[in-house]
CSV table of C-alpha atoms and ligand atoms in Angstrom, one decimal:
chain,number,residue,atom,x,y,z
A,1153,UNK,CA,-184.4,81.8,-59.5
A,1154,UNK,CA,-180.9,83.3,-59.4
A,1155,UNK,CA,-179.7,79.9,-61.2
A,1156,UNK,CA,-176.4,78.7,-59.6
A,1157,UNK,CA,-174.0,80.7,-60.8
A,1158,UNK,CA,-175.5,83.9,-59.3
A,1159,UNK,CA,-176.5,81.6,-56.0
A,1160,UNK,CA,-172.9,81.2,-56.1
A,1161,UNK,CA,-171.8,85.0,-56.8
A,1162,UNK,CA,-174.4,86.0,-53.8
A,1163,UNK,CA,-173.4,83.7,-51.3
A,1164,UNK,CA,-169.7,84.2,-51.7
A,1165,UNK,CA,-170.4,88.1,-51.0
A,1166,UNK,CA,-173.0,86.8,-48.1
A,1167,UNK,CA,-170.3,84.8,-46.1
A,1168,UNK,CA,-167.3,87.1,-46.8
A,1169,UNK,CA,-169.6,89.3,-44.0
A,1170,UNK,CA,-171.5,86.5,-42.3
A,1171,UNK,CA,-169.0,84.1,-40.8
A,1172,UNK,CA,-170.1,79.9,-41.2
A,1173,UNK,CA,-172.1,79.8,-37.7
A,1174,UNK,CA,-174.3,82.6,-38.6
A,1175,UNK,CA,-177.4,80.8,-39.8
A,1176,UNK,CA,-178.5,81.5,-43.5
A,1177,UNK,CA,-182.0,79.8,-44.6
A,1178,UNK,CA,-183.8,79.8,-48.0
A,1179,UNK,CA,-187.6,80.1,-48.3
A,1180,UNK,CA,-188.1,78.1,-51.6
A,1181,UNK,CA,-191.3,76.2,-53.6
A,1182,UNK,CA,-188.6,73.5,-54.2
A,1183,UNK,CA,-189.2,72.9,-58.1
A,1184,UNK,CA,-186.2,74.9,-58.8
A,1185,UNK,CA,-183.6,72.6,-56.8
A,1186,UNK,CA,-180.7,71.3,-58.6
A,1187,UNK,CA,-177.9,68.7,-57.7
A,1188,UNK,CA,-175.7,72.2,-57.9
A,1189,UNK,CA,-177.7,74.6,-56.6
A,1190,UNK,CA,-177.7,71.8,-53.2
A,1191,UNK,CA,-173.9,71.2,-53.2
A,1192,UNK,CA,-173.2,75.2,-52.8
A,1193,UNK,CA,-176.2,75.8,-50.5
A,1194,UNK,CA,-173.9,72.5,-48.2
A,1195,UNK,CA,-170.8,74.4,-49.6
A,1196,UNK,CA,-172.0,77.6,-47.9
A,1197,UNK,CA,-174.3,76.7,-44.9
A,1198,UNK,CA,-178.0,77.5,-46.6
A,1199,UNK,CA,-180.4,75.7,-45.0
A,1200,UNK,CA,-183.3,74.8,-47.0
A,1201,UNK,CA,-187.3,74.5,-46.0
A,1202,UNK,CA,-189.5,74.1,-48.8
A,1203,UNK,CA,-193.2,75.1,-49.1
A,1204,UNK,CA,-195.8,73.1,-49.8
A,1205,UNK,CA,-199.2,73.1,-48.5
A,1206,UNK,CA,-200.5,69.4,-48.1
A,1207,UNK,CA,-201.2,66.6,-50.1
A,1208,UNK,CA,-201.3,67.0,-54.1
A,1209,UNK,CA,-205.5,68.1,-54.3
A,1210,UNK,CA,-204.8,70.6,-51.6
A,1211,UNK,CA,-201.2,71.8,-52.9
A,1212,UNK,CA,-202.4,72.0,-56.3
A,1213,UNK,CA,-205.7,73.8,-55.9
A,1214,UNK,CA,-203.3,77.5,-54.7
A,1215,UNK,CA,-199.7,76.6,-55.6
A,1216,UNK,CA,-200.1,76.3,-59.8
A,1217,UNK,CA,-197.6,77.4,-62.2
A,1218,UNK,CA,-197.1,80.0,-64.8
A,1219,UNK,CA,-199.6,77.8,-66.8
A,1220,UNK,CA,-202.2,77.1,-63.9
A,1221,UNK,CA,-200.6,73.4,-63.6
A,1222,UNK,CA,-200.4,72.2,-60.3
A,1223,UNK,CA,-196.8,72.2,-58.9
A,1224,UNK,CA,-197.3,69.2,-56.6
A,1225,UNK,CA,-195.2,66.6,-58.7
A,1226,UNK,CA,-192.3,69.2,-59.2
A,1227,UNK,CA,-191.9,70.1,-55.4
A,1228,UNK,CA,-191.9,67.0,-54.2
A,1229,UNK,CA,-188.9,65.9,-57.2
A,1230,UNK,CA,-187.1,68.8,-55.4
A,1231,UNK,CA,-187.6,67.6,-51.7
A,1232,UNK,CA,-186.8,63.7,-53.2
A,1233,UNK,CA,-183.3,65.7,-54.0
A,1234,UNK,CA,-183.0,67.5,-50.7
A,1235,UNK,CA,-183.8,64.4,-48.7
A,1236,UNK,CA,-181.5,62.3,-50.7
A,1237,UNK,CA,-178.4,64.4,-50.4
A,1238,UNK,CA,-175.5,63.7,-48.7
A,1239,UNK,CA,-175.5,66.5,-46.6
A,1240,UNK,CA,-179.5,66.7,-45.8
A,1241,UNK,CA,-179.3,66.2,-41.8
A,1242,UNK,CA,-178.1,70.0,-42.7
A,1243,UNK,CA,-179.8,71.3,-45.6
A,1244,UNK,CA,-183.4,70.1,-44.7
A,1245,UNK,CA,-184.5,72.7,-42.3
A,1246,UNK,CA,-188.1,71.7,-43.0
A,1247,UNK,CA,-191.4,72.3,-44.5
A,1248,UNK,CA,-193.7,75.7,-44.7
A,1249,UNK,CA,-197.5,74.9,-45.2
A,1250,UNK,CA,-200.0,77.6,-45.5
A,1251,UNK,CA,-203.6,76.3,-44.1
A,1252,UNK,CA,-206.6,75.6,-45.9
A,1253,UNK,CA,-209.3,75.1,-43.9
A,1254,UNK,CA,-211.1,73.2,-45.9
A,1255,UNK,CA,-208.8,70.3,-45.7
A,1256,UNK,CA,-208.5,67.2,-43.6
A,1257,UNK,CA,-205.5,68.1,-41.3
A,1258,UNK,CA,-204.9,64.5,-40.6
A,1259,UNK,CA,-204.2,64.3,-44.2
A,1260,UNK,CA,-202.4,66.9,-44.6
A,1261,UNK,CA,-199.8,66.3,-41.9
A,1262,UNK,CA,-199.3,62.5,-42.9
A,1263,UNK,CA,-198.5,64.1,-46.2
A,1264,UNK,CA,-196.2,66.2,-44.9
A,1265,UNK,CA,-194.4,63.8,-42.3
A,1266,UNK,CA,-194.2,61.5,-45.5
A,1267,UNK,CA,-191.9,63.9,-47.1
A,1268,UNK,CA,-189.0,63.5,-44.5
A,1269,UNK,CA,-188.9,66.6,-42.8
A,1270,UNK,CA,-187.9,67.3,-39.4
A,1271,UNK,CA,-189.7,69.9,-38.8
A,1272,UNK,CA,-192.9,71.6,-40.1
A,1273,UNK,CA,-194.0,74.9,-39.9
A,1274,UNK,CA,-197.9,75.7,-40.3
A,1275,UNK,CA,-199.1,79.5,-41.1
A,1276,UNK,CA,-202.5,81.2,-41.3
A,1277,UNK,CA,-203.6,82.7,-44.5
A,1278,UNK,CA,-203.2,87.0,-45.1
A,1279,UNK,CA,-206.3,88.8,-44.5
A,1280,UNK,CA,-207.4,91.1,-42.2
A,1281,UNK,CA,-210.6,93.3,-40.8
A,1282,UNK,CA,-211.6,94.8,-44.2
A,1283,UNK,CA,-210.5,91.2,-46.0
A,1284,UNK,CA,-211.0,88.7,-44.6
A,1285,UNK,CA,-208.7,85.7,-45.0
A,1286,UNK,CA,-209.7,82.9,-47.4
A,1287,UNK,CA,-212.1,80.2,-45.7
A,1288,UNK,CA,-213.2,82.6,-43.2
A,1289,UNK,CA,-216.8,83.1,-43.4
A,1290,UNK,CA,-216.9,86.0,-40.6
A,1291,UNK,CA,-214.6,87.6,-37.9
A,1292,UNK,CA,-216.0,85.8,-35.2
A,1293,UNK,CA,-216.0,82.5,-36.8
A,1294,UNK,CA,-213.5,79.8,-36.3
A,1295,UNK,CA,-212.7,77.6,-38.7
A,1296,UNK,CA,-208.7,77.5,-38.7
A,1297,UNK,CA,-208.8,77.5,-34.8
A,1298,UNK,CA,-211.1,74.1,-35.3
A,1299,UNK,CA,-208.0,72.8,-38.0
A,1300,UNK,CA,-205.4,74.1,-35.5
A,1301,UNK,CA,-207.3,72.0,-33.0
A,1302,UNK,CA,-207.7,68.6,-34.9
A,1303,UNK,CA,-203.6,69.2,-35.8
A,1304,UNK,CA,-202.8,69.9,-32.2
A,1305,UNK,CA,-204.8,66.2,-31.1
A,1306,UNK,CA,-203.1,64.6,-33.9
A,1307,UNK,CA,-199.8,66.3,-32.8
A,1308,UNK,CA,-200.4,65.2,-29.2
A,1309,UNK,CA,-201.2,61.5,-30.0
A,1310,UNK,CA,-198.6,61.0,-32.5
A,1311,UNK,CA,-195.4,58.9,-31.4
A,1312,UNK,CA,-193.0,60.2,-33.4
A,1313,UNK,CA,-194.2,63.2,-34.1
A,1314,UNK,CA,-192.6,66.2,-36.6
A,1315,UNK,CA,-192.2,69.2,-35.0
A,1316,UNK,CA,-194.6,71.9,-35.1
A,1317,UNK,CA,-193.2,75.3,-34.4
A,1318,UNK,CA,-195.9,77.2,-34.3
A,1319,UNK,CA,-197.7,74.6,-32.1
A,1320,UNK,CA,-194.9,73.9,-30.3
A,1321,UNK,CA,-194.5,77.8,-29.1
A,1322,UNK,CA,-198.4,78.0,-28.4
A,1323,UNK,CA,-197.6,74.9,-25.7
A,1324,UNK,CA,-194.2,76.3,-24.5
A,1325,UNK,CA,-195.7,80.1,-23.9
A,1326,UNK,CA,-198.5,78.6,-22.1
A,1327,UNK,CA,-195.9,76.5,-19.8
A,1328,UNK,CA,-193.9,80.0,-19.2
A,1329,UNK,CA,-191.3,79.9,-22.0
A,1330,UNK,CA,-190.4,82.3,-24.6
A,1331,UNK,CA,-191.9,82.1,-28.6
A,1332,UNK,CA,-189.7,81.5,-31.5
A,1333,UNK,CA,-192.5,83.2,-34.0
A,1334,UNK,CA,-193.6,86.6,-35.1
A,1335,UNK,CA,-197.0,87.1,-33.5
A,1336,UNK,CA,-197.3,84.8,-30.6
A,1337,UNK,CA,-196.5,85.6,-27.3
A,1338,UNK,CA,-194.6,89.0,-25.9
A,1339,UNK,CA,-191.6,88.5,-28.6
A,1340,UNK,CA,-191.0,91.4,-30.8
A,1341,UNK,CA,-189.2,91.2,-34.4
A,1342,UNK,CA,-188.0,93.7,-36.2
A,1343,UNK,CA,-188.1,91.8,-39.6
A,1344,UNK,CA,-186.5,94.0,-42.1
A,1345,UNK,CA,-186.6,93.5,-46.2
A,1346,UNK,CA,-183.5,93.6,-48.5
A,1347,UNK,CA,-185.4,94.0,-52.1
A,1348,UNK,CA,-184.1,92.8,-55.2
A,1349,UNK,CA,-183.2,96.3,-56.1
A,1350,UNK,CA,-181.3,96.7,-52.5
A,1351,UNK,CA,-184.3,99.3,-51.0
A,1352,UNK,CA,-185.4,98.6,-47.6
A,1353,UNK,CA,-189.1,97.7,-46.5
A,1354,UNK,CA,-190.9,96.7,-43.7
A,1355,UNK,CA,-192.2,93.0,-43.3
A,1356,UNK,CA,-193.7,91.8,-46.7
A,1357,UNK,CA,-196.1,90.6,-45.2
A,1358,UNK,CA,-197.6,94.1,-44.3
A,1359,UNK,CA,-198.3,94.9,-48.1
A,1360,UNK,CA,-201.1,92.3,-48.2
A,1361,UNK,CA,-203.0,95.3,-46.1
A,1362,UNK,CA,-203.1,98.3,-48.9
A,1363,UNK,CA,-200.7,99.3,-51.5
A,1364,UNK,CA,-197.8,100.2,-49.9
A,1365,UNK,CA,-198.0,99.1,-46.3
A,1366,UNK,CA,-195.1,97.8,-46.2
A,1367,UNK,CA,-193.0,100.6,-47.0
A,1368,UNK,CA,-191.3,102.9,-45.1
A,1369,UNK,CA,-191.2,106.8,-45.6
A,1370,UNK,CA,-187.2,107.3,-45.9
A,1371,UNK,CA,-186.0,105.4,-49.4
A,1372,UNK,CA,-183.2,103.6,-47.6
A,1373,UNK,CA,-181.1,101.5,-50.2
A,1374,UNK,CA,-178.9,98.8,-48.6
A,1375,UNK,CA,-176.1,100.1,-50.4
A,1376,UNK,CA,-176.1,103.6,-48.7
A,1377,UNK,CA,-177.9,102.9,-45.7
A,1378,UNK,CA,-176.2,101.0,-42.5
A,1379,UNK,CA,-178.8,99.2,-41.2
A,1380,UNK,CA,-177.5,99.8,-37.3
A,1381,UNK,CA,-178.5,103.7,-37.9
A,1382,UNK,CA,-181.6,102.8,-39.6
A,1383,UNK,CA,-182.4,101.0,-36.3
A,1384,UNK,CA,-182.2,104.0,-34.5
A,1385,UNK,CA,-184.4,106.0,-36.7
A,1386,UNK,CA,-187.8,107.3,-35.5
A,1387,UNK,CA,-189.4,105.7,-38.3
A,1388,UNK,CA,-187.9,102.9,-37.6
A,1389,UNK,CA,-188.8,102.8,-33.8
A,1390,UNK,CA,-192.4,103.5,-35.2
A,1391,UNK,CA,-192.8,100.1,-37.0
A,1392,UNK,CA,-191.5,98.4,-34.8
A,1393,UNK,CA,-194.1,99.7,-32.6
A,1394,UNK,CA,-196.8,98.1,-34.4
A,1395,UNK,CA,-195.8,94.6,-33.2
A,1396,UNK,CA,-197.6,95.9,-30.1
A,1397,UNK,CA,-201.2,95.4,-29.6
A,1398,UNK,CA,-202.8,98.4,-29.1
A,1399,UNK,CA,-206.4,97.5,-28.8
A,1400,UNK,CA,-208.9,97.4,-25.8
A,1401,UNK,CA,-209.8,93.8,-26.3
A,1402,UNK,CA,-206.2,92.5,-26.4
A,1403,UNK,CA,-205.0,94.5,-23.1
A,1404,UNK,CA,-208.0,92.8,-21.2
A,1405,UNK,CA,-207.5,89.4,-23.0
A,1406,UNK,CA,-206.2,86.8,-20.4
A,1407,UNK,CA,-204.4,85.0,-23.3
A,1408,UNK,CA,-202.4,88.3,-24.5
A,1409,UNK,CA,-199.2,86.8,-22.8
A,1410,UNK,CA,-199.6,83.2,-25.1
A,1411,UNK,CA,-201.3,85.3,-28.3
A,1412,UNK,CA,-199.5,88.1,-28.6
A,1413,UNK,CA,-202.6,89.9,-30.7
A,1414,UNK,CA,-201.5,88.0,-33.6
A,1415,UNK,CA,-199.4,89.3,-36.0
A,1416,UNK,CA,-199.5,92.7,-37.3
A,1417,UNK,CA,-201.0,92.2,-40.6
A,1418,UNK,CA,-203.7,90.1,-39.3
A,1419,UNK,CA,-205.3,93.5,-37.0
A,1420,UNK,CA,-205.6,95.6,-39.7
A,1421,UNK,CA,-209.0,97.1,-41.0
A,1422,UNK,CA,-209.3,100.3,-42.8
A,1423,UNK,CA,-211.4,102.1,-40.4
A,1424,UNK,CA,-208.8,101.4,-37.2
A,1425,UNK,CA,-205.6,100.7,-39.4
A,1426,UNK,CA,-204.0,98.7,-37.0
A,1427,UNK,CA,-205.9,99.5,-33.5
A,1428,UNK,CA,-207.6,95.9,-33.8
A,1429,UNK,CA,-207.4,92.4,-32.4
A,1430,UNK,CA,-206.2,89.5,-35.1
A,1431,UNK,CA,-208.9,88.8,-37.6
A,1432,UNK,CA,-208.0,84.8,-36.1
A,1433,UNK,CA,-208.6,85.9,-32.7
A,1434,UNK,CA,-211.6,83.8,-32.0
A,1435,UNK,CA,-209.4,81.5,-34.2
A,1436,UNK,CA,-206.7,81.8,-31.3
A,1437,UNK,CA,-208.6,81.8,-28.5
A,1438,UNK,CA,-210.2,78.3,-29.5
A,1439,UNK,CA,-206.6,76.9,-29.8
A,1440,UNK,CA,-205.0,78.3,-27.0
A,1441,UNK,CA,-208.1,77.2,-24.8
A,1442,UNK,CA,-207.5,73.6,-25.7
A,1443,UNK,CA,-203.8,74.2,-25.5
A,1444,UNK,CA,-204.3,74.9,-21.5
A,1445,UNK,CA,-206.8,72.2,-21.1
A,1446,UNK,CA,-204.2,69.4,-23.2
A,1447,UNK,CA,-201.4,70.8,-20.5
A,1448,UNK,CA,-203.8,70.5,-17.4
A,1449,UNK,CA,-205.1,67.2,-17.9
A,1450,UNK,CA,-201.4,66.3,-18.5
A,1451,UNK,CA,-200.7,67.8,-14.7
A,1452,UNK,CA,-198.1,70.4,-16.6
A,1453,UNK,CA,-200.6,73.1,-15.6
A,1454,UNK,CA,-202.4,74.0,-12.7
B,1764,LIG,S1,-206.1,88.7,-30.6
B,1764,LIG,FE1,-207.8,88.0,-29.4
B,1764,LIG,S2,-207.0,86.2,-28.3
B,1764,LIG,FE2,-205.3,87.4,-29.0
B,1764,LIG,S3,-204.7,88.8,-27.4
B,1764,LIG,FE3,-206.1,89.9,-28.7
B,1764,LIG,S4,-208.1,89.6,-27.8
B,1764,LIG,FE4,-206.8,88.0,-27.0
């Protein structure tokens, strides 16, 4: 949205700090990609992944524009540019779909493989205790751990599969290795927000919960503030705190080491704040169960 020139501008200052080697990525819904704004995000080592949720019916029912049209046409004319320039082995990090449950995941990842990427990465809706996400008729139902189940068969019994990261991590932490995702497994972030305006905030994500979740007490601006001493704050060592699972349920679990508790945003309610399971841990513990039983019959696990 920055338009080129100010990409330009903002990456210049970005790499005068960052040296070439230290990754840069942009989240983007792709129908704002130019020939130009490509050649400086190659120039300057941007990756690229591009969200988009499925086929066109499933894209277009949530992503619409400022109009309520459908955006499916438009992203996929910015991937077409993506996959087709020169330097795309580089710049096409991959695709970000957000779930709907109500959709064939067969479908959707066919879709998705037929875009080119090399990798794609699947997310769960927001939502939480006192909201529940969208296509979740009750806590204890498990309708996105049956998707996540039908995508991990399809996964398995693909050839020449796309990568699946979040898959991919739910497999690997059950084999013993380490997670590359906020929320599964024993990995902790301590995902911090530049604003627009330069002030610092907590994961975005958090602000799906209540007004202001995501915010932290001290108004640190990036321009004042060094973000190695806010590191070190207190309040800081508090939110990062919350990656932890505190409930009763997830300290007994016998999946905590491969689930984690689900990310922070998902345990909140406001009666516990954020003292809870996920609201997708029956969601979890369906996947993770066939996870274990994919590896086992495979001989990986015991
Ligand atoms: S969210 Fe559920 S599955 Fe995950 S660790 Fe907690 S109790 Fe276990």
């Amino acid at each position: 949205m920055l338009g080129a020139r100010r990409l330009q501008h903002l990456l210049i200052k970005l790499r005068e700090v960052l040296p070439l080697n230290y990754p840069i990525s942009l989240q983007t819904n792709g129908i704002l990609i130019t020939g130009e704004i490509l050649d400086l995000c190659s120039k300057y080592k941007v990756s690229i992944s591009v969200s988009v949720d499925g086929p066109r019916e499933i894209n277009d029912k949530f992503r619409v524009d400022k109009q309520g049209e459908g955006t499916y046409q438009k992203v996929v004319e910015g991937i077409n540019l993506l996959r087709h320039h020169q330097d795309s082995d580089f710049l096409y990090a991959g695709l970000l779909c957000v779930i709907d449950p109500d959709s064939n995941p067969e479908e959707v990842y066919k879709s998705l493989k037929g875009l080119g990427a090399k990798s794609i990465d699947f997310l769960c809706r927001d939502g939480n205790h006192t909201n529940l996400p969208y296509g979740k008729s009750t806590v204890n139902s498990t309708e996105y751990g049956e998707w996540l189940v039908k995508l991990l068969e399809i996964y398995i019994s693909d050839t020449t599969p796309v990568k699946i990261r979040f898959l991919d991590d739910i497999l690997r932490i059950s084999l013993g290795g380490i997670g590359t995702k906020e929320g599964l497994g024993d990995n902790f972030y301590g995902i911090v927000i530049i604003e627009a305006d330069g002030s610092l905030s907590k994961n975005d994500t958090l602000k799906s919960n209540f007004n202001g979740a995501d915010k932290f007490d001290e108004k640190w601006v990036i321009k004042t503030a060094r973000l190695s001493e806010v590191f070190k704050t207190p309040t800081f060592a508090e939110y990062y705190k919350l990656q932890n699972p505190t409930s009763k349920d997830c300290n007994s679990c016998d999946y905590l080491a491969i689930c984690g508790g689900g990310m922070p945003l998902h345990r909140w309610s406001k009666d516990n704040g954020y003292d809870n399971p996920s609201v997708y841990c029956s969601d979890q513990k369906v996947l993770i169960k066939k996870a274990i039983s994919i590896l086992k019959k495979e001989g990986m696990l015991q």
